[in-house]
Coordinates of C-alpha atoms and ligand atoms in Angstrom, one line a residue:
M18 CA -11.3 15.5 -46.6
D19 CA -14.7 17.2 -46.2
Y20 CA -15.4 16.0 -42.6
K21 CA -18.6 17.9 -42.3
A22 CA -20.1 16.1 -45.3
L23 CA -18.8 12.8 -44.0
A24 CA -20.4 13.4 -40.6
E25 CA -23.7 14.1 -42.3
R26 CA -23.4 11.0 -44.3
L27 CA -22.6 8.8 -41.3
L28 CA -25.1 10.4 -38.9
P29 CA -27.6 12.2 -41.0
G30 CA -30.1 14.7 -39.7
E31 CA -30.3 17.6 -37.3
Y32 CA -28.9 17.1 -33.8
P33 CA -29.4 19.6 -31.1
A34 CA -26.6 22.1 -30.7
L35 CA -24.1 20.7 -28.3
E36 CA -24.2 23.8 -26.2
S37 CA -27.9 23.2 -25.6
Y38 CA -27.0 20.2 -23.5
E39 CA -24.9 22.4 -21.2
V40 CA -28.1 24.4 -20.6
K41 CA -30.3 21.4 -20.3
Y42 CA -28.0 19.7 -17.8
P43 CA -26.6 22.7 -15.9
P44 CA -24.0 22.5 -13.2
R45 CA -25.6 21.5 -10.0
D46 CA -26.5 24.0 -7.4
L47 CA -24.8 22.4 -4.4
P48 CA -22.8 23.8 -1.5
K49 CA -19.1 24.2 -2.0
G50 CA -17.3 20.9 -1.5
A51 CA -20.4 18.8 -2.1
Q52 CA -19.5 15.7 -4.1
V53 CA -21.7 14.1 -6.8
T54 CA -20.9 10.4 -7.0
R55 CA -22.6 7.6 -8.8
L56 CA -23.0 3.9 -9.2
A57 CA -23.1 2.8 -12.8
P58 CA -23.6 -0.9 -12.9
S59 CA -24.3 -2.9 -16.1
P60 CA -27.6 -4.7 -15.7
T61 CA -26.1 -8.2 -15.7
G62 CA -28.0 -9.3 -12.7
F63 CA -24.8 -10.1 -10.8
I64 CA -24.1 -7.7 -8.0
H65 CA -21.1 -8.4 -5.9
L66 CA -19.0 -7.4 -3.0
G67 CA -16.8 -5.1 -5.2
N68 CA -20.0 -3.2 -6.1
L69 CA -20.9 -2.9 -2.5
F70 CA -17.4 -1.8 -1.6
A71 CA -17.6 1.0 -4.2
A72 CA -21.2 1.8 -3.3
I73 CA -20.4 2.4 0.4
A74 CA -17.4 4.6 -0.5
N75 CA -19.4 6.7 -3.0
E76 CA -22.4 6.9 -0.8
R77 CA -20.4 8.0 2.2
I78 CA -18.5 10.6 0.4
A79 CA -21.5 12.0 -1.3
H80 CA -23.7 12.2 1.7
Q81 CA -21.1 13.3 4.1
S82 CA -20.3 16.3 1.9
G83 CA -23.9 17.3 1.4
G84 CA -23.8 16.0 -2.2
I85 CA -25.7 13.5 -4.4
L86 CA -25.4 9.8 -5.1
Y87 CA -27.2 8.7 -8.2
L88 CA -27.8 5.4 -10.0
R89 CA -27.0 5.1 -13.7
I90 CA -27.6 2.0 -15.7
E91 CA -24.9 1.2 -18.2
D92 CA -26.9 -0.9 -20.6
T93 CA -25.0 -0.3 -23.8
D94 CA -24.3 -4.0 -24.1
L95 CA -27.6 -5.8 -24.7
K96 CA -26.0 -9.2 -24.7
R97 CA -25.3 -8.9 -21.0
K98 CA -28.7 -7.5 -20.0
V99 CA -30.9 -9.5 -17.7
D100 CA -34.5 -8.9 -16.8
G101 CA -35.1 -7.6 -13.3
A102 CA -31.4 -6.6 -12.9
V103 CA -32.1 -3.0 -11.9
E104 CA -34.5 -4.1 -9.2
A105 CA -31.9 -6.6 -8.1
V106 CA -29.2 -3.9 -7.8
K107 CA -31.5 -1.6 -5.9
S108 CA -32.8 -4.2 -3.5
A109 CA -29.3 -5.6 -2.8
L110 CA -28.0 -2.1 -2.0
R111 CA -31.1 -1.1 -0.1
Y112 CA -30.4 -4.0 2.3
F113 CA -27.1 -2.4 3.1
D114 CA -28.7 1.0 3.5
I115 CA -27.3 2.6 0.4
K116 CA -29.8 5.3 -0.5
F117 CA -29.7 6.9 -3.9
D118 CA -30.9 10.5 -4.3
E119 CA -31.5 10.2 -8.0
G120 CA -31.3 7.7 -10.8
A121 CA -32.9 4.8 -12.5
E122 CA -36.2 3.9 -10.8
I123 CA -35.4 6.2 -8.0
D124 CA -38.0 8.6 -6.7
G125 CA -35.9 11.8 -7.0
D126 CA -35.0 14.8 -9.1
N127 CA -34.9 14.0 -12.8
T128 CA -33.1 17.0 -14.2
Y129 CA -30.2 14.8 -15.3
A130 CA -32.3 11.9 -16.6
P131 CA -32.6 9.7 -18.6
W132 CA -30.6 7.3 -16.4
Y133 CA -30.5 4.4 -18.8
Q134 CA -27.7 4.8 -21.4
R135 CA -29.8 3.3 -24.1
Q136 CA -32.3 6.2 -23.7
R137 CA -29.5 8.7 -24.2
A138 CA -28.5 7.7 -27.7
E139 CA -29.2 11.0 -29.2
I140 CA -26.8 12.9 -26.9
Y141 CA -24.0 10.5 -27.7
R142 CA -24.6 10.6 -31.4
A143 CA -24.6 14.4 -31.4
F144 CA -21.1 14.4 -29.8
V145 CA -19.9 11.6 -32.1
K146 CA -21.0 13.7 -35.1
R147 CA -19.1 16.7 -33.8
L148 CA -16.0 14.6 -33.4
I149 CA -16.3 13.3 -37.0
E150 CA -16.8 16.9 -38.2
E151 CA -13.6 17.8 -36.4
G152 CA -11.7 15.0 -37.9
R153 CA -11.3 13.4 -34.5
A154 CA -13.3 10.3 -35.2
Y155 CA -13.7 8.1 -38.3
P156 CA -15.6 5.2 -39.7
C157 CA -14.1 1.7 -39.5
F158 CA -15.3 -1.0 -41.8
C159 CA -13.1 -3.9 -40.5
T160 CA -15.0 -7.1 -40.0
E161 CA -14.9 -9.3 -36.9
E162 CA -12.7 -11.7 -38.9
E163 CA -10.3 -9.0 -39.8
L164 CA -10.0 -7.8 -36.2
T165 CA -9.5 -11.4 -35.0
A166 CA -6.8 -11.9 -37.6
L167 CA -5.2 -8.6 -36.5
R168 CA -5.2 -9.7 -32.8
E169 CA -3.6 -13.0 -33.7
E170 CA -0.9 -11.3 -35.8
Q171 CA -0.1 -8.9 -32.9
T172 CA -0.1 -11.7 -30.4
A173 CA 2.3 -13.8 -32.5
K174 CA 4.6 -10.8 -32.8
K175 CA 4.3 -10.2 -29.1
E176 CA 3.0 -6.7 -29.7
I177 CA 0.2 -4.9 -27.9
T178 CA -3.1 -5.9 -29.3
G179 CA -5.7 -3.5 -30.5
Y180 CA -6.5 -0.9 -33.2
Y181 CA -3.7 1.7 -33.1
G182 CA -0.9 3.3 -35.0
K183 CA 0.0 1.4 -38.1
Y184 CA -2.6 -1.3 -37.4
A185 CA -5.4 1.3 -37.5
R186 CA -6.1 0.5 -41.1
C187 CA -9.3 2.4 -41.6
R188 CA -7.8 5.6 -40.1
N189 CA -6.0 6.2 -43.3
L190 CA -8.8 5.4 -45.8
S191 CA -9.2 8.0 -48.5
E192 CA -12.4 9.9 -48.9
E193 CA -13.0 7.8 -52.0
E194 CA -12.6 4.5 -50.2
I195 CA -14.8 5.6 -47.4
Y196 CA -17.7 6.5 -49.7
Q197 CA -17.2 3.3 -51.8
N198 CA -17.6 1.3 -48.6
L199 CA -20.6 3.3 -47.6
D200 CA -22.2 3.0 -51.1
A201 CA -21.6 -0.7 -50.9
G202 CA -23.6 -0.7 -47.7
K203 CA -20.8 -2.1 -45.5
P204 CA -21.5 -1.9 -41.8
F205 CA -19.2 0.4 -39.8
V206 CA -18.3 1.5 -36.3
I207 CA -17.0 4.9 -35.4
R208 CA -13.5 5.1 -33.8
L209 CA -11.7 7.8 -31.9
K210 CA -8.7 9.1 -33.8
S211 CA -6.3 9.0 -31.0
M212 CA -3.6 11.6 -30.8
G213 CA -1.8 10.0 -28.0
N214 CA 1.7 8.6 -27.9
P215 CA 2.5 5.7 -25.5
E216 CA 6.0 7.1 -25.1
N217 CA 4.4 9.9 -23.1
K218 CA 3.6 9.4 -19.5
I219 CA 1.0 11.4 -17.7
K220 CA 1.0 12.2 -14.0
F221 CA -2.4 11.4 -12.6
R222 CA -3.8 12.1 -9.2
D223 CA -5.9 9.2 -8.1
A224 CA -8.2 10.0 -5.2
I225 CA -7.2 6.7 -3.5
K226 CA -3.8 5.8 -4.9
G227 CA -2.4 9.2 -4.9
E228 CA 0.0 10.2 -7.7
I229 CA 0.3 7.5 -10.3
T230 CA 1.8 7.5 -13.8
V231 CA -0.4 6.7 -16.7
T232 CA 0.7 6.0 -20.3
E233 CA -1.0 8.1 -22.9
N234 CA -3.6 6.3 -24.9
D235 CA -3.0 5.5 -28.6
Q236 CA -5.8 3.1 -29.2
D237 CA -8.4 4.1 -31.7
V238 CA -11.2 2.8 -29.5
V239 CA -14.7 2.2 -30.8
I240 CA -17.0 5.0 -29.6
L241 CA -20.1 4.2 -31.6
K242 CA -21.0 0.6 -32.4
S243 CA -22.6 -0.4 -35.7
D244 CA -26.1 -0.4 -34.1
G245 CA -25.6 3.3 -33.3
I246 CA -25.2 2.7 -29.6
P247 CA -22.0 4.0 -28.0
T248 CA -19.5 1.9 -26.1
Y249 CA -19.2 2.2 -22.4
H250 CA -16.1 4.3 -22.6
F251 CA -17.7 7.0 -24.6
A252 CA -21.1 6.9 -22.9
H253 CA -19.7 7.2 -19.4
A254 CA -17.6 10.3 -20.3
I255 CA -20.6 12.1 -21.7
D256 CA -22.8 11.0 -18.8
D257 CA -20.3 11.8 -16.0
H258 CA -20.0 15.2 -17.5
F259 CA -23.7 15.9 -18.0
M260 CA -24.8 14.4 -14.8
R261 CA -22.2 16.7 -13.3
T262 CA -20.3 13.9 -11.5
T263 CA -17.4 15.2 -9.4
L264 CA -15.9 11.9 -8.0
V265 CA -15.9 8.4 -9.3
I266 CA -14.8 5.6 -6.9
R267 CA -14.6 2.4 -8.9
G268 CA -12.8 -0.9 -9.0
E269 CA -9.1 -0.9 -10.0
E270 CA -9.9 -3.2 -12.9
W271 CA -10.8 0.2 -14.6
L272 CA -7.4 1.5 -14.2
A273 CA -6.3 0.0 -17.5
S274 CA -9.0 2.0 -19.3
L275 CA -8.0 5.3 -17.6
P276 CA -5.8 6.5 -20.5
I277 CA -8.7 6.1 -22.9
H278 CA -11.0 8.0 -20.5
I279 CA -8.5 10.8 -20.1
E280 CA -8.2 11.2 -23.9
L281 CA -12.0 11.1 -24.3
F282 CA -12.6 13.8 -21.7
D283 CA -9.9 15.9 -23.4
V284 CA -11.2 15.5 -26.9
L285 CA -14.7 16.2 -25.8
G286 CA -13.5 19.3 -24.0
F287 CA -15.0 18.3 -20.7
E288 CA -13.4 18.6 -17.3
R289 CA -12.9 15.2 -15.8
P290 CA -14.4 14.1 -12.5
R291 CA -11.8 12.9 -9.9
Y292 CA -11.3 9.2 -10.1
G293 CA -10.4 6.9 -7.3
H294 CA -9.6 3.3 -8.1
N295 CA -10.2 1.0 -5.1
C296 CA -8.3 -2.2 -4.7
S297 CA -9.7 -5.6 -5.4
L298 CA -10.9 -7.9 -2.7
M299 CA -8.5 -10.9 -2.3
K300 CA -9.0 -14.2 -0.7
Q301 CA -6.4 -16.3 1.0
D302 CA -6.4 -19.6 -0.8
G303 CA -3.8 -21.9 0.8
E304 CA -0.4 -20.3 0.4
T305 CA -1.6 -17.7 -2.2
R306 CA -3.8 -14.7 -2.3
R307 CA -6.1 -14.4 -5.3
K308 CA -9.0 -12.2 -6.4
L309 CA -12.4 -13.4 -5.2
S310 CA -13.9 -15.3 -8.1
K311 CA -17.5 -15.5 -9.3
R312 CA -17.1 -19.2 -10.1
K313 CA -15.3 -20.3 -7.0
D314 CA -16.5 -18.1 -4.2
P315 CA -20.2 -17.9 -3.4
E316 CA -19.4 -15.1 -0.9
L317 CA -18.6 -12.7 -3.8
S318 CA -22.2 -12.4 -4.7
L319 CA -24.3 -10.0 -2.6
E320 CA -27.1 -12.4 -2.9
F321 CA -25.2 -14.8 -0.7
Y322 CA -25.5 -12.4 2.2
R323 CA -29.2 -12.0 1.8
K324 CA -29.9 -15.7 1.4
E325 CA -27.8 -16.6 4.4
G326 CA -29.3 -13.8 6.3
Y327 CA -26.3 -11.8 7.3
Y328 CA -27.1 -8.8 9.4
A329 CA -26.6 -5.8 7.2
R330 CA -24.9 -3.7 9.8
A331 CA -22.3 -6.4 10.4
V332 CA -21.4 -6.7 6.7
K333 CA -21.2 -2.9 6.6
V334 CA -19.0 -2.8 9.7
Y335 CA -16.7 -5.3 8.1
M336 CA -16.6 -3.5 4.7
L337 CA -15.8 -0.2 6.5
T338 CA -13.1 -1.9 8.4
L339 CA -11.6 -3.0 5.1
L340 CA -12.3 0.3 3.3
N341 CA -10.9 2.8 5.8
S342 CA -7.8 2.1 7.8
N343 CA -9.0 4.2 10.8
F344 CA -12.5 2.8 11.0
E345 CA -11.7 0.0 13.3
E346 CA -10.3 2.3 16.0
W347 CA -13.3 4.6 15.7
Y348 CA -15.7 1.8 16.0
L349 CA -14.0 0.4 19.1
K350 CA -14.6 3.8 20.7
N351 CA -18.1 4.3 19.3
P352 CA -19.7 0.8 19.1
E353 CA -23.2 2.2 19.5
K354 CA -23.1 5.1 17.2
P355 CA -24.7 5.2 13.8
L356 CA -22.1 4.1 11.3
D357 CA -22.7 7.3 9.3
E358 CA -21.1 9.3 12.0
F359 CA -17.7 7.9 11.0
K360 CA -15.9 10.4 8.8
F361 CA -15.0 8.5 5.6
T362 CA -12.2 9.6 3.4
A363 CA -11.0 8.4 0.0
E364 CA -7.4 9.0 1.1
K365 CA -7.7 6.5 3.9
M366 CA -8.8 3.8 1.5
S367 CA -6.3 1.0 1.0
K368 CA -4.0 1.3 -2.0
S369 CA -3.4 -2.3 -2.7
G370 CA -5.3 -5.6 -2.5
T371 CA -7.5 -6.1 0.6
L372 CA -7.9 -9.5 2.2
F373 CA -11.5 -10.5 2.6
D374 CA -11.9 -13.1 5.4
I375 CA -15.3 -14.5 5.9
D376 CA -14.3 -15.8 9.4
K377 CA -13.7 -12.2 10.5
L378 CA -17.1 -11.2 9.1
N379 CA -18.7 -14.1 11.0
D380 CA -17.0 -12.9 14.3
I381 CA -18.3 -9.4 13.7
S382 CA -21.7 -10.8 12.9
K383 CA -21.9 -12.7 16.2
N384 CA -20.9 -9.6 18.0
E385 CA -23.4 -7.3 16.3
L386 CA -26.2 -9.7 16.7
S387 CA -25.4 -10.1 20.4
K388 CA -26.2 -6.4 20.8
L389 CA -29.8 -6.7 19.7
S390 CA -32.8 -6.8 21.9
A391 CA -35.1 -9.8 21.6
E392 CA -37.6 -7.6 19.7
E393 CA -34.9 -6.4 17.3
M394 CA -33.8 -10.0 16.7
Y395 CA -37.4 -11.0 16.2
D396 CA -37.8 -8.4 13.4
F397 CA -34.5 -9.3 11.8
L398 CA -35.2 -13.0 11.7
K399 CA -38.8 -12.5 10.7
D400 CA -37.8 -10.4 7.7
W401 CA -35.4 -13.0 6.6
A402 CA -37.9 -15.9 7.1
D403 CA -40.6 -14.1 5.2
E404 CA -38.3 -13.9 2.2
F405 CA -36.1 -17.0 2.4
G406 CA -37.4 -19.2 5.2
S407 CA -39.3 -22.5 5.0
E408 CA -43.0 -22.6 5.8
S409 CA -42.4 -23.9 9.3
Q410 CA -39.8 -21.2 9.9
R411 CA -42.3 -18.6 8.9
H412 CA -44.9 -20.0 11.2
S413 CA -42.5 -19.9 14.1
F414 CA -43.2 -16.2 14.2
D415 CA -47.0 -16.6 14.6
D416 CA -46.7 -16.8 18.4
R417 CA -44.7 -13.7 19.0
E418 CA -44.6 -14.2 22.8
K419 CA -43.1 -17.6 22.4
M420 CA -40.5 -16.4 19.9
L421 CA -39.5 -13.6 22.2
K422 CA -39.0 -16.0 25.1
V423 CA -37.0 -18.3 22.9
L424 CA -34.7 -15.4 21.7
T425 CA -34.4 -14.0 25.2
L426 CA -33.2 -17.4 26.4
C427 CA -31.0 -18.3 23.5
M428 CA -29.3 -14.9 23.3
G429 CA -28.7 -15.0 27.1
I430 CA -30.6 -11.7 27.6
G431 CA -30.9 -11.0 31.3
G432 CA -28.3 -13.6 32.0
K433 CA -24.8 -13.0 33.3
K434 CA -23.4 -13.0 29.8
R435 CA -24.9 -12.4 26.4
R436 CA -24.4 -15.4 24.2
K437 CA -22.8 -15.1 20.8
D438 CA -24.1 -18.1 19.1
F439 CA -25.8 -16.5 16.1
T440 CA -23.9 -15.7 13.0
T441 CA -26.7 -15.3 10.4
A442 CA -30.5 -15.5 10.3
S443 CA -30.5 -18.9 8.7
Q444 CA -28.0 -20.3 11.2
A445 CA -30.0 -18.8 14.1
M446 CA -33.3 -20.3 12.8
E447 CA -31.6 -23.6 12.6
F448 CA -30.3 -23.1 16.2
I449 CA -33.7 -22.5 17.6
R450 CA -35.5 -25.0 15.4
Y451 CA -36.2 -27.5 18.2
F452 CA -38.5 -25.0 19.9
F453 CA -40.9 -25.2 17.0
E454 CA -40.4 -28.6 15.5
R455 CA -39.8 -32.0 17.1
P456 CA -36.2 -33.0 16.6
A457 CA -35.6 -34.7 13.3
S458 CA -32.5 -36.5 14.7
Y459 CA -31.0 -37.0 18.1
E460 CA -27.4 -36.8 19.2
E461 CA -26.1 -39.9 20.7
Y462 CA -27.2 -40.8 24.3
R463 CA -24.1 -41.7 26.4
V464 CA -26.0 -44.1 28.6
D465 CA -27.3 -47.6 27.9
A466 CA -30.9 -48.1 26.8
A467 CA -32.2 -49.4 30.1
T468 CA -30.7 -46.4 32.0
K469 CA -32.0 -44.0 29.5
K470 CA -35.5 -45.5 29.9
A471 CA -35.3 -45.3 33.6
I472 CA -34.3 -41.7 33.6
L473 CA -37.0 -40.7 31.2
E474 CA -39.7 -42.6 33.1
G475 CA -38.4 -41.2 36.4
F476 CA -38.7 -37.7 34.9
L477 CA -42.2 -38.2 33.6
A478 CA -43.3 -39.5 37.0
K479 CA -42.0 -36.5 38.9
Y480 CA -42.4 -33.7 36.3
D481 CA -44.7 -30.8 37.2
P482 CA -44.6 -27.7 35.0
A483 CA -45.5 -25.6 38.0
D484 CA -42.2 -26.3 39.7
D485 CA -39.7 -23.5 39.9
S486 CA -36.2 -24.2 38.7
Q487 CA -34.9 -25.2 42.0
V488 CA -37.6 -27.8 42.7
W489 CA -37.2 -29.0 39.1
F490 CA -33.5 -29.5 39.6
A491 CA -33.9 -31.2 43.0
K492 CA -36.1 -33.7 41.2
I493 CA -33.3 -34.3 38.6
K494 CA -31.0 -35.0 41.4
E495 CA -33.4 -37.5 42.9
I496 CA -33.6 -39.3 39.5
A497 CA -29.8 -39.3 39.5
A498 CA -29.5 -40.8 42.9
E499 CA -32.2 -43.4 42.2
N500 CA -30.3 -44.6 39.1
G501 CA -26.8 -44.8 40.4
F502 CA -25.6 -41.3 39.4
A503 CA -24.0 -38.8 41.8
A504 CA -26.6 -36.2 42.7
E505 CA -23.8 -33.7 43.5
M506 CA -20.9 -32.9 41.3
K507 CA -18.4 -32.9 44.2
E508 CA -19.5 -36.4 45.3
Y509 CA -18.9 -37.6 41.8
K510 CA -15.5 -35.9 41.6
A511 CA -14.4 -37.4 44.9
A512 CA -15.2 -41.0 43.8
P513 CA -16.0 -41.3 40.1
E514 CA -15.7 -45.0 40.1
A515 CA -18.6 -45.3 42.6
Y516 CA -21.1 -43.9 40.1
K517 CA -22.5 -44.4 36.6
G518 CA -21.9 -40.7 36.2
S519 CA -23.2 -37.5 37.6
V520 CA -26.4 -35.4 37.6
A521 CA -25.0 -33.7 34.6
D522 CA -25.2 -36.9 32.6
V523 CA -28.8 -37.4 33.7
A524 CA -29.6 -33.9 32.6
E525 CA -28.0 -34.6 29.3
V526 CA -30.3 -37.6 28.6
L527 CA -33.3 -35.3 29.3
R528 CA -31.8 -32.6 27.2
I529 CA -31.3 -34.8 24.2
A530 CA -34.8 -36.3 24.6
T531 CA -36.3 -32.8 24.7
T532 CA -34.3 -31.1 22.0
G533 CA -32.3 -33.7 20.1
K534 CA -29.1 -31.9 21.2
A535 CA -26.5 -32.4 24.0
N536 CA -25.8 -28.7 24.2
T537 CA -28.5 -26.1 24.7
P538 CA -29.3 -23.2 26.9
D539 CA -31.0 -24.0 30.2
L540 CA -33.2 -27.1 29.9
Y541 CA -35.7 -26.0 32.6
S542 CA -36.4 -22.8 30.6
I543 CA -36.7 -24.8 27.4
Q544 CA -39.3 -27.0 28.9
Q545 CA -41.1 -24.0 30.3
I546 CA -41.3 -22.6 26.8
L547 CA -42.4 -25.8 25.3
G548 CA -45.1 -26.4 27.9
E549 CA -46.2 -29.5 29.6
D550 CA -47.9 -31.3 26.8
E551 CA -45.0 -30.9 24.4
T552 CA -42.4 -31.7 27.0
R553 CA -44.2 -34.9 28.0
A554 CA -44.8 -35.9 24.4
R555 CA -41.1 -35.5 23.5
I556 CA -39.8 -37.4 26.5
G557 CA -42.5 -40.0 26.0
A558 CA -41.5 -40.5 22.4
Q559 CA -37.9 -41.4 23.4
L560 CA -38.8 -44.0 25.9
Ligands
LIG630 N1 -20.5 -0.1 -16.0 C1 -19.3 -0.3 -15.4 C2 -19.4 -1.6 -14.6 O1 -20.2 -2.4 -14.9 C3 -19.0 0.9 -14.5 C4 -17.6 1.3 -14.5 C5 -17.4 2.7 -13.8 O2 -17.9 2.8 -12.7 O3 -17.0 3.6 -14.5 O4 -18.7 -1.9 -13.7

């Protein structure tokens, strides 16, 4: 067969000499040991925890070694493309402080651009043409229906599905048959002519899993689709080579494609980057563990963390805890240090399924948020409210002074113990809502209506916002005594039957009337923040 003539017929025209790409995209000038890593998402608009997991690992390894992290967009499949997806990826990762040095829509060096695979079609085709010339790739004219029938036949026979060996029908077409098909205008794809044998096992050193055994590929995978766009497998091999990638940390769902990738790198004559396949995130679901699912688990999507207002550092701390077995110990010793000072290694990544537990994340979040100053908390909440909050939530930041007082009180700043009530921004905003809005509902008063009225009236009669907290509390005790409640806790404990209740019950009535809630931080302070008019109005409204 005249492969050269065939290549010219299939991909007519002049392509740059392949060697010219080696010159155009030269090896990177980086210090020894510097790693070039990448994130290569498809622009589907869905970015999930698995992406973040890989992103953190790639980012850490690149930057720790003085290397480069770049963003490549794998948009070979137009059907899955969603508008705005690239911005969504970038902003989701920016939130978690993943900074790219180069790549799609990144302000950085563009030596290795273009970063969108669709814009690199010429390079891919040039290499496909070479493979056809070498007899290592061939046109396949099988239709969708034929391929479906093949799959069904193989499934029925319990054989491995795919286009390989004796099933690779077009692999053995004669020159005459090929040209007949071409003359008849039949659409075609280009397939790799695999030389692999599944009987052969290859030893492979995975950067995370260590030594693993891989079966040689014998699938004649499609490398160029009928629209002249390559498949992901082929494009990524070309790109990782010419973008001079040295390490790829990616999800273990790609392990199944590894044999194909190994053969592609070999046939292209490229040195492979190192690959590390990281384990999937699992969720405990009753008795069983299963992979987090897009359909069932909202917490899989990174958008969930933004919308709920998770504190990025907390999510990152949890991710690092899951990613590197020695992180937790390091963090216990260095709770205040920038996370980037932790020495991350691929070898310390877990080799099998990792359990993702949102309750653990929530605990970490509470802990991280309790370390913030009121000002830091203000900024964090305001950023969230600006993007996701209601109008009234956004307005609660207009009076900065007031918000700082609210946060100081609710976070227990300056008190004996810092409070850990806040998990996320949305939850925190809900928690402090009564400072900015009248309560929409009230928890149940545990006294009868007449007693409640008497307590509230007694309070309004005595209330003076100029009182300090001791005077204020002395007045509450008076109200208690006047209404048949014990003014002192110990009096009540000594003879509970003699009283309607204690001063604590009286305070609870006032607390519910002021805030709607039976449990709040110090009521005197709350009323001080609300001010006289608002305090009177709220109590008055509950009479
Ligand atoms: N485009 C692939 C994805 O969407 C990337 C796979 C890889 O990292 O090699 O996940």
